[in-house]
Short mmCIF file of C-alpha atoms and ligand atoms in Angstrom, two decimals:
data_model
loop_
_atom_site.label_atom_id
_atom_site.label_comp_id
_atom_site.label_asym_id
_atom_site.label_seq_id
_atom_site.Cartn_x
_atom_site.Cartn_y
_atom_site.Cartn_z
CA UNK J 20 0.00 0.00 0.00
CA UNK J 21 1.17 4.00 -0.67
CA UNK J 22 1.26 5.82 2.23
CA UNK J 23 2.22 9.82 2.54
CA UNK J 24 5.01 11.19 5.34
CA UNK J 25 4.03 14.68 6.10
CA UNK J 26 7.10 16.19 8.01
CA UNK J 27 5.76 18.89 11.12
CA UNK J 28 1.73 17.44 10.22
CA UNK J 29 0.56 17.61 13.73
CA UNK J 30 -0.09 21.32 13.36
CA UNK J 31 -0.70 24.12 11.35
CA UNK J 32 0.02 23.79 7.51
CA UNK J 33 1.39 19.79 7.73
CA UNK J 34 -2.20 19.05 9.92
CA UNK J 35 -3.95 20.70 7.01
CA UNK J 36 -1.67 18.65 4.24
CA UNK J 37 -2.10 15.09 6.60
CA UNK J 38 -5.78 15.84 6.75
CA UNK J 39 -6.44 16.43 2.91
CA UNK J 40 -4.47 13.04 1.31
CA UNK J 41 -6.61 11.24 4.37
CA UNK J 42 -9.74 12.53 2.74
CA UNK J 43 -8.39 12.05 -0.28
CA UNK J 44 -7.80 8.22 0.31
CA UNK J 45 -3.72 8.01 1.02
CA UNK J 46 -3.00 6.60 4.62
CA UNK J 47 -1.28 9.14 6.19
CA UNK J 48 2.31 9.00 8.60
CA UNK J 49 2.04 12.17 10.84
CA UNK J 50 5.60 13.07 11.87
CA UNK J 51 6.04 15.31 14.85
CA UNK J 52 9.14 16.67 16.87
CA UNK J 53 7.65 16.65 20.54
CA UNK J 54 3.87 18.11 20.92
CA UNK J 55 2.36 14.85 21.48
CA UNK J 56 -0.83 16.71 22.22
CA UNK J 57 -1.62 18.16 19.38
CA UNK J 58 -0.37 15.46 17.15
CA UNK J 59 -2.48 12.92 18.41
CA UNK J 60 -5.68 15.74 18.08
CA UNK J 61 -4.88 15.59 14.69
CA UNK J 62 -4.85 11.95 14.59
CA UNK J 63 -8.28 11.43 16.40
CA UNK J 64 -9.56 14.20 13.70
CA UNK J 65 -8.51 11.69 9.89
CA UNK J 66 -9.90 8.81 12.14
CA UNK J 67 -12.73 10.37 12.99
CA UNK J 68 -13.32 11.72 9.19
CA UNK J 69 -12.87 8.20 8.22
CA UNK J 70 -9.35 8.56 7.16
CA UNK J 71 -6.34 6.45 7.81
CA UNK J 72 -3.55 7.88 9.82
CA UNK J 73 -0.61 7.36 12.27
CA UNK J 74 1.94 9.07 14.59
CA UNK J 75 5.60 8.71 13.85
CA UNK J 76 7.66 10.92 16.02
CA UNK J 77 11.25 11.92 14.95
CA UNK J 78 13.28 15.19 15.06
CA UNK J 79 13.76 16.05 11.28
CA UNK J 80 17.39 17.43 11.93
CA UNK J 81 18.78 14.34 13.90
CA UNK J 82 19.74 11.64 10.90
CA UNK J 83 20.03 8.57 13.97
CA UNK J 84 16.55 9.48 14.90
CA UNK J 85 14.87 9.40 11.57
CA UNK J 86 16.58 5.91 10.46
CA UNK J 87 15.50 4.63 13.76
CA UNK J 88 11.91 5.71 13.16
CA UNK J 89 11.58 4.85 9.91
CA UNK J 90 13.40 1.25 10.34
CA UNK J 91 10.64 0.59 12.80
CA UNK J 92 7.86 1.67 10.36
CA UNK J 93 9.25 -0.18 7.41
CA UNK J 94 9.43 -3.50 10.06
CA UNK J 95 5.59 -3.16 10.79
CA UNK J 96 4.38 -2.83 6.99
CA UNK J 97 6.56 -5.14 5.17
CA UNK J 98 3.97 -4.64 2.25
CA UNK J 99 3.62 -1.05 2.27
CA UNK J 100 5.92 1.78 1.21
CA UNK J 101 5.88 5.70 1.37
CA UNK J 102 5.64 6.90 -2.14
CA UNK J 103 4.72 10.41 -1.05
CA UNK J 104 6.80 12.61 1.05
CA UNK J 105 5.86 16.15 2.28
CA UNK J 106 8.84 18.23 3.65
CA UNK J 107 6.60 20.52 5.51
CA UNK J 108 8.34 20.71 9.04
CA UNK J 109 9.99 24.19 9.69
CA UNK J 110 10.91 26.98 12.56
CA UNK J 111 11.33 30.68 12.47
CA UNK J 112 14.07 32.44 14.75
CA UNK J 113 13.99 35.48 13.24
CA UNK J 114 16.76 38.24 14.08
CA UNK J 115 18.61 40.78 12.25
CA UNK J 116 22.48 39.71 10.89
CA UNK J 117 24.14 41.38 12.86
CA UNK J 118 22.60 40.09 16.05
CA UNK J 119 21.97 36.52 15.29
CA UNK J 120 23.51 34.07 17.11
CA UNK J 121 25.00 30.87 15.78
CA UNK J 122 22.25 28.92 17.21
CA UNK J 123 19.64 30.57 15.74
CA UNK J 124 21.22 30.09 12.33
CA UNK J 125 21.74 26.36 12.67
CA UNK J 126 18.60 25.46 14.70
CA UNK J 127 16.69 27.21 11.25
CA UNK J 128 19.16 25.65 8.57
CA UNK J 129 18.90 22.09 10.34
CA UNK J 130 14.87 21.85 9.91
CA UNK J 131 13.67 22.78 6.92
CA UNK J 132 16.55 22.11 4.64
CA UNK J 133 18.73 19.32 6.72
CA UNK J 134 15.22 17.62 7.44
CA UNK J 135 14.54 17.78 3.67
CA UNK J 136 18.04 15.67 2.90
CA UNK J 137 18.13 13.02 6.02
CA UNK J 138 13.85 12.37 5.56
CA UNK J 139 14.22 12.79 1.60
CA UNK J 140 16.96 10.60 0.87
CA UNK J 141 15.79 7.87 3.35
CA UNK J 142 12.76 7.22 1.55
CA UNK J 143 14.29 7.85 -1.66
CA UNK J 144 15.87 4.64 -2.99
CA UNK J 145 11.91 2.51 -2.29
CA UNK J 146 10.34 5.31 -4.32
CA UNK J 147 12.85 4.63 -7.13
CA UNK J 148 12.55 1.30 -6.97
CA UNK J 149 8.89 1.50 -7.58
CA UNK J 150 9.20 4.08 -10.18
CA UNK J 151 6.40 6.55 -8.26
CA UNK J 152 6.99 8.91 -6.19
CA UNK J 153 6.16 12.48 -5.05
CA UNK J 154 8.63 14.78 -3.28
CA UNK J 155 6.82 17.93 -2.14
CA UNK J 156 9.04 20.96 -0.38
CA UNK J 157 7.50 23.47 1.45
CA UNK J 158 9.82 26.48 0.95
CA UNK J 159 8.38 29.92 1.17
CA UNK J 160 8.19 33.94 -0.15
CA UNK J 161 11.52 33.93 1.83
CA UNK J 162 12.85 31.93 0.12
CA UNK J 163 12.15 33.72 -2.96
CA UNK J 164 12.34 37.00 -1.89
CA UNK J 165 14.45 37.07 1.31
CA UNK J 166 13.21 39.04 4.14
CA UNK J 167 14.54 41.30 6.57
CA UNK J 168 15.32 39.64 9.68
CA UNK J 169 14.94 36.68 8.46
CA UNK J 170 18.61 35.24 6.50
CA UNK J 171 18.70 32.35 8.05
CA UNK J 172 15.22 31.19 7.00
CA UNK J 173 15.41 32.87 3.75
CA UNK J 174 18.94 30.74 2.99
CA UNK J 175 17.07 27.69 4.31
CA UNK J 176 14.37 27.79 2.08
CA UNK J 177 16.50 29.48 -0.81
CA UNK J 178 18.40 26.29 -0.35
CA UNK J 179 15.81 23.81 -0.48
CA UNK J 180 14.26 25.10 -3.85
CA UNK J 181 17.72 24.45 -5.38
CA UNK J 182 17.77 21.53 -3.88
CA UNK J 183 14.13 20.90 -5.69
CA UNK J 184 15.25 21.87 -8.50
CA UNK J 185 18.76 19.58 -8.85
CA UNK J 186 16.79 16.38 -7.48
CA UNK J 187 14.09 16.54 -10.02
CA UNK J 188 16.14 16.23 -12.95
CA UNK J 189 17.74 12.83 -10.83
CA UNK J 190 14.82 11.64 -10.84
CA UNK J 191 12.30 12.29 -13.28
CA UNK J 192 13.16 9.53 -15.60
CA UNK J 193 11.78 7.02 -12.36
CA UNK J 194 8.70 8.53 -12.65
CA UNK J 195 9.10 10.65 -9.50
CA UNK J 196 8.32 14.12 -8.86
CA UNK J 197 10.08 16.87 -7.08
CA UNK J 198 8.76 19.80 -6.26
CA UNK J 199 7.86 23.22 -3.68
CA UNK J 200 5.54 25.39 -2.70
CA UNK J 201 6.15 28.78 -1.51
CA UNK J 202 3.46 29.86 0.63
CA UNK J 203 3.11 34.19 1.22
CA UNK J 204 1.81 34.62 5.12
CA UNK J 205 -0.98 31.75 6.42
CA UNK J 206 -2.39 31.69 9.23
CA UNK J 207 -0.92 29.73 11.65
CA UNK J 208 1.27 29.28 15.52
CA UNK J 209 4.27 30.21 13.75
CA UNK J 210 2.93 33.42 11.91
CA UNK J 211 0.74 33.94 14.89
CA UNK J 212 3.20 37.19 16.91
CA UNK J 213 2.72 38.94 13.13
CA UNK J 214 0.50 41.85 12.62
CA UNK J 215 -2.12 40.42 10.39
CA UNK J 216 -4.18 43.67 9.91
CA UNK J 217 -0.96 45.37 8.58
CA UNK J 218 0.58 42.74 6.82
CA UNK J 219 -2.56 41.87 4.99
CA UNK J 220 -2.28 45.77 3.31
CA UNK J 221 0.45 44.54 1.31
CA UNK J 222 -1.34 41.62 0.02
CA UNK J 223 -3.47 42.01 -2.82
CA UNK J 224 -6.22 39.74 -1.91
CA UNK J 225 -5.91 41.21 1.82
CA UNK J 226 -5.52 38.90 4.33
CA UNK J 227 -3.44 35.72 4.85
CA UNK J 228 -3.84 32.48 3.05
CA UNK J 229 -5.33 29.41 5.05
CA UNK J 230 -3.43 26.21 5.80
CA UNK J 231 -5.98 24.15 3.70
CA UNK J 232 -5.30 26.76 0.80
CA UNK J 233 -1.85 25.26 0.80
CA UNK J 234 -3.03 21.54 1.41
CA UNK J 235 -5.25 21.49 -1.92
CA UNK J 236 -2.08 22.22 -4.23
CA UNK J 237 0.01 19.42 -2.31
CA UNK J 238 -2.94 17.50 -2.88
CA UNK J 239 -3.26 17.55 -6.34
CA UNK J 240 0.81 17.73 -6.66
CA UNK J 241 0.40 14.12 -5.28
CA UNK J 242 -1.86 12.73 -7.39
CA UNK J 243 -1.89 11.33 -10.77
CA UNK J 244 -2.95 14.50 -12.57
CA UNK J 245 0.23 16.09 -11.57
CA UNK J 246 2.87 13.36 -13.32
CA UNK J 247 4.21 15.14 -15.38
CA UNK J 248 4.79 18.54 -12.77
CA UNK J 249 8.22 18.55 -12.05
CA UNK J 250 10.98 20.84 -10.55
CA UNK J 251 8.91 23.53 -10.49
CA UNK J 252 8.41 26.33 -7.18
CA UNK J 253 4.53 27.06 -6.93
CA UNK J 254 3.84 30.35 -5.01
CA UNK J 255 0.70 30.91 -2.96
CA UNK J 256 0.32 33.88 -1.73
CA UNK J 257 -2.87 36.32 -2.53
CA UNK J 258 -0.96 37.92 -5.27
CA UNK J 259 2.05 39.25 -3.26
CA UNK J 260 4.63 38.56 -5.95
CA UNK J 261 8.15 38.61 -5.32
P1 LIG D 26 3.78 25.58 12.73
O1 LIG D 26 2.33 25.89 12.86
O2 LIG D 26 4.74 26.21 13.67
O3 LIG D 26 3.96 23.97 12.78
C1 LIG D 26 5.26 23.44 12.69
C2 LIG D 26 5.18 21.92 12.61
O4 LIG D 26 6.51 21.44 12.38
C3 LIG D 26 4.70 21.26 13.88
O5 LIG D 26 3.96 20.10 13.54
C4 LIG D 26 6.00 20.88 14.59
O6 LIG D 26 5.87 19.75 15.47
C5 LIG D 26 6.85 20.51 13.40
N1 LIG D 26 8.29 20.59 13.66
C6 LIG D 26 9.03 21.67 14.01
N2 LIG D 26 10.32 21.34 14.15
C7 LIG D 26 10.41 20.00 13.86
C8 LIG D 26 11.47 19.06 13.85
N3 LIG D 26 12.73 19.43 14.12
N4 LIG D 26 11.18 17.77 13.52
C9 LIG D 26 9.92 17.38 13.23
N5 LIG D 26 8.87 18.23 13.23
C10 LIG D 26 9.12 19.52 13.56
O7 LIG D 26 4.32 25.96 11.27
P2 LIG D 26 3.51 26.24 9.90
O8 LIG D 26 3.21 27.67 9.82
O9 LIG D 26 2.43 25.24 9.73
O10 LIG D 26 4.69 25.98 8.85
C11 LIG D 26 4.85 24.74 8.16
C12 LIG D 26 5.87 24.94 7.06
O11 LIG D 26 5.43 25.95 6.17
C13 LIG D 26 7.24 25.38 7.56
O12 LIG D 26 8.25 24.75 6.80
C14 LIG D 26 7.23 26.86 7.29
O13 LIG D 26 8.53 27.35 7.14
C15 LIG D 26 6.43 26.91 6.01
N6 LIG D 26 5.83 28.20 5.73
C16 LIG D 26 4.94 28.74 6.59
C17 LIG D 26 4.38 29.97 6.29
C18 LIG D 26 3.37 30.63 7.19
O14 LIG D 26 3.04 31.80 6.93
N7 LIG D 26 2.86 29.97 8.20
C19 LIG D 26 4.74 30.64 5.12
C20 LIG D 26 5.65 30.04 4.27
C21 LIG D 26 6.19 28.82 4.57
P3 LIG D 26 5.84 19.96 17.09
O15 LIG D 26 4.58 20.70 17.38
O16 LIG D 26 5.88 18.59 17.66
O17 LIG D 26 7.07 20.78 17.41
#
């Protein structure tokens, strides 16, 4: 059976993204770092829709602890494999340059775009070997853009849609996809200390996306209508361009 590995889909964008390919008929692996709370929440939610879900908890920066995790996963469904992968799990320390600490550079460098490698290439080599499979990178306007006070997020995600970009072309003649997203401002616990009423001046359509905005284009980047989508850095963002 094909199951989907949403990266950070306890909360926020990821629950929205673990919620939609439940609904949409993929069993779903909810990774989480350590809000056990809120993960399983999510959880009871697919179940209770009627979807099929599970928890899989593993930092997305520590390499030891995602081979141990997924190990364990691929020991309890010897028939099953993860053809979809969503790199969704990411953390904002924002600070300007000249302030920021080396901490606060690695901590954001080591989720999104270490996560994206250790997670990515794990699961790699099974989705090759079955010739399908969907890689799916959430990046962001930062990454695009850049924004003040935020370089280390902005290289991050800069980072990861080259790394979208090389890994596609490795790929593509297996039949598997590579691709990101770069979401503008959505509503969620990381964008939460933002001032929504003046930030959503500067967007066009006025106010900030929702996480089930985003989960409808990973959605249909996972499914069959989207084989031949590849390499490619979708923005959503109410028409605030770069
Ligand atoms: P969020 O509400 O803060 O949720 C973050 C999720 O990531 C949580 O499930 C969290 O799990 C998980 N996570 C954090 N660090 C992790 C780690 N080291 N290992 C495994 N899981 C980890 O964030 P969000 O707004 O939904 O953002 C999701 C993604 O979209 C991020 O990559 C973010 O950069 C990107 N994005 C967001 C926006 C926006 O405006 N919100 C815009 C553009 C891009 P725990 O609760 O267990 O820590």
């Amino acid at each position: 059976m094909r199951y989907a590995l949403v990266t950070g889909g306890s909360r926020g964008i990821g629950k929205a993204i673990a919620c939609e390919l439940a609904m949409a008929g993929l069993p779903v692996v909810i990774n989480y770092h350590s809000n056990t709370e809120a993960a399983q929440a999510t959880l009871n939610e697919i179940t209770e829709r009627g979807g099929q879900a599970e928890l899989l908890s593993f930092d997305v920066a520590d390499p030891e602890a995602i081979e141990t995790a997924l190990a364990d996963w691929e020991a309890k469904h010897p028939d099953d494999y993860i053809a979809v992968v969503v790199n969704n799990a990411g953390i904002r320390r924002d600070n300007l340059m000249i302030f920021m600490q080396n901490e606060e550079w690695h901590n954001v460098v080591d989720t999104p775009l270490n996560g994206f490698f250790y997670v990515t290439r794990r699961l790699l080599k099974n989705m090759l070997t079955h010739r399908d499979g969907r890689v799916i990178n959430i990046a962001s306007l930062s990454g695009l853009k850049g924004l003040p006070g935020q370089t280390n997020y902005s290289a991050a995600k800069a980072a990861l849609i080259g790394a979208t970009k090389a890994l596609a072309q490795e790929v593509a003649k297996r039949r598997v996809t590579v691709n990101a997203i770069a979401p503008g401002f959505i509503a969620t616990d990381m964008t939460r200390d933002l001032d929504e009423k003046e930030l959503s001046k500067m967007i066009p359509m006025g106010r900030f996306g929702k996480p089930e905005e985003v989960a409808a284009l990973v959605a249909f980047l996972a499914g069959d209508k989207a084989a031949y989508i590849t390499g490619q850095v979708i923005q959503i963002n109410g028409g605030l361009y770069t």
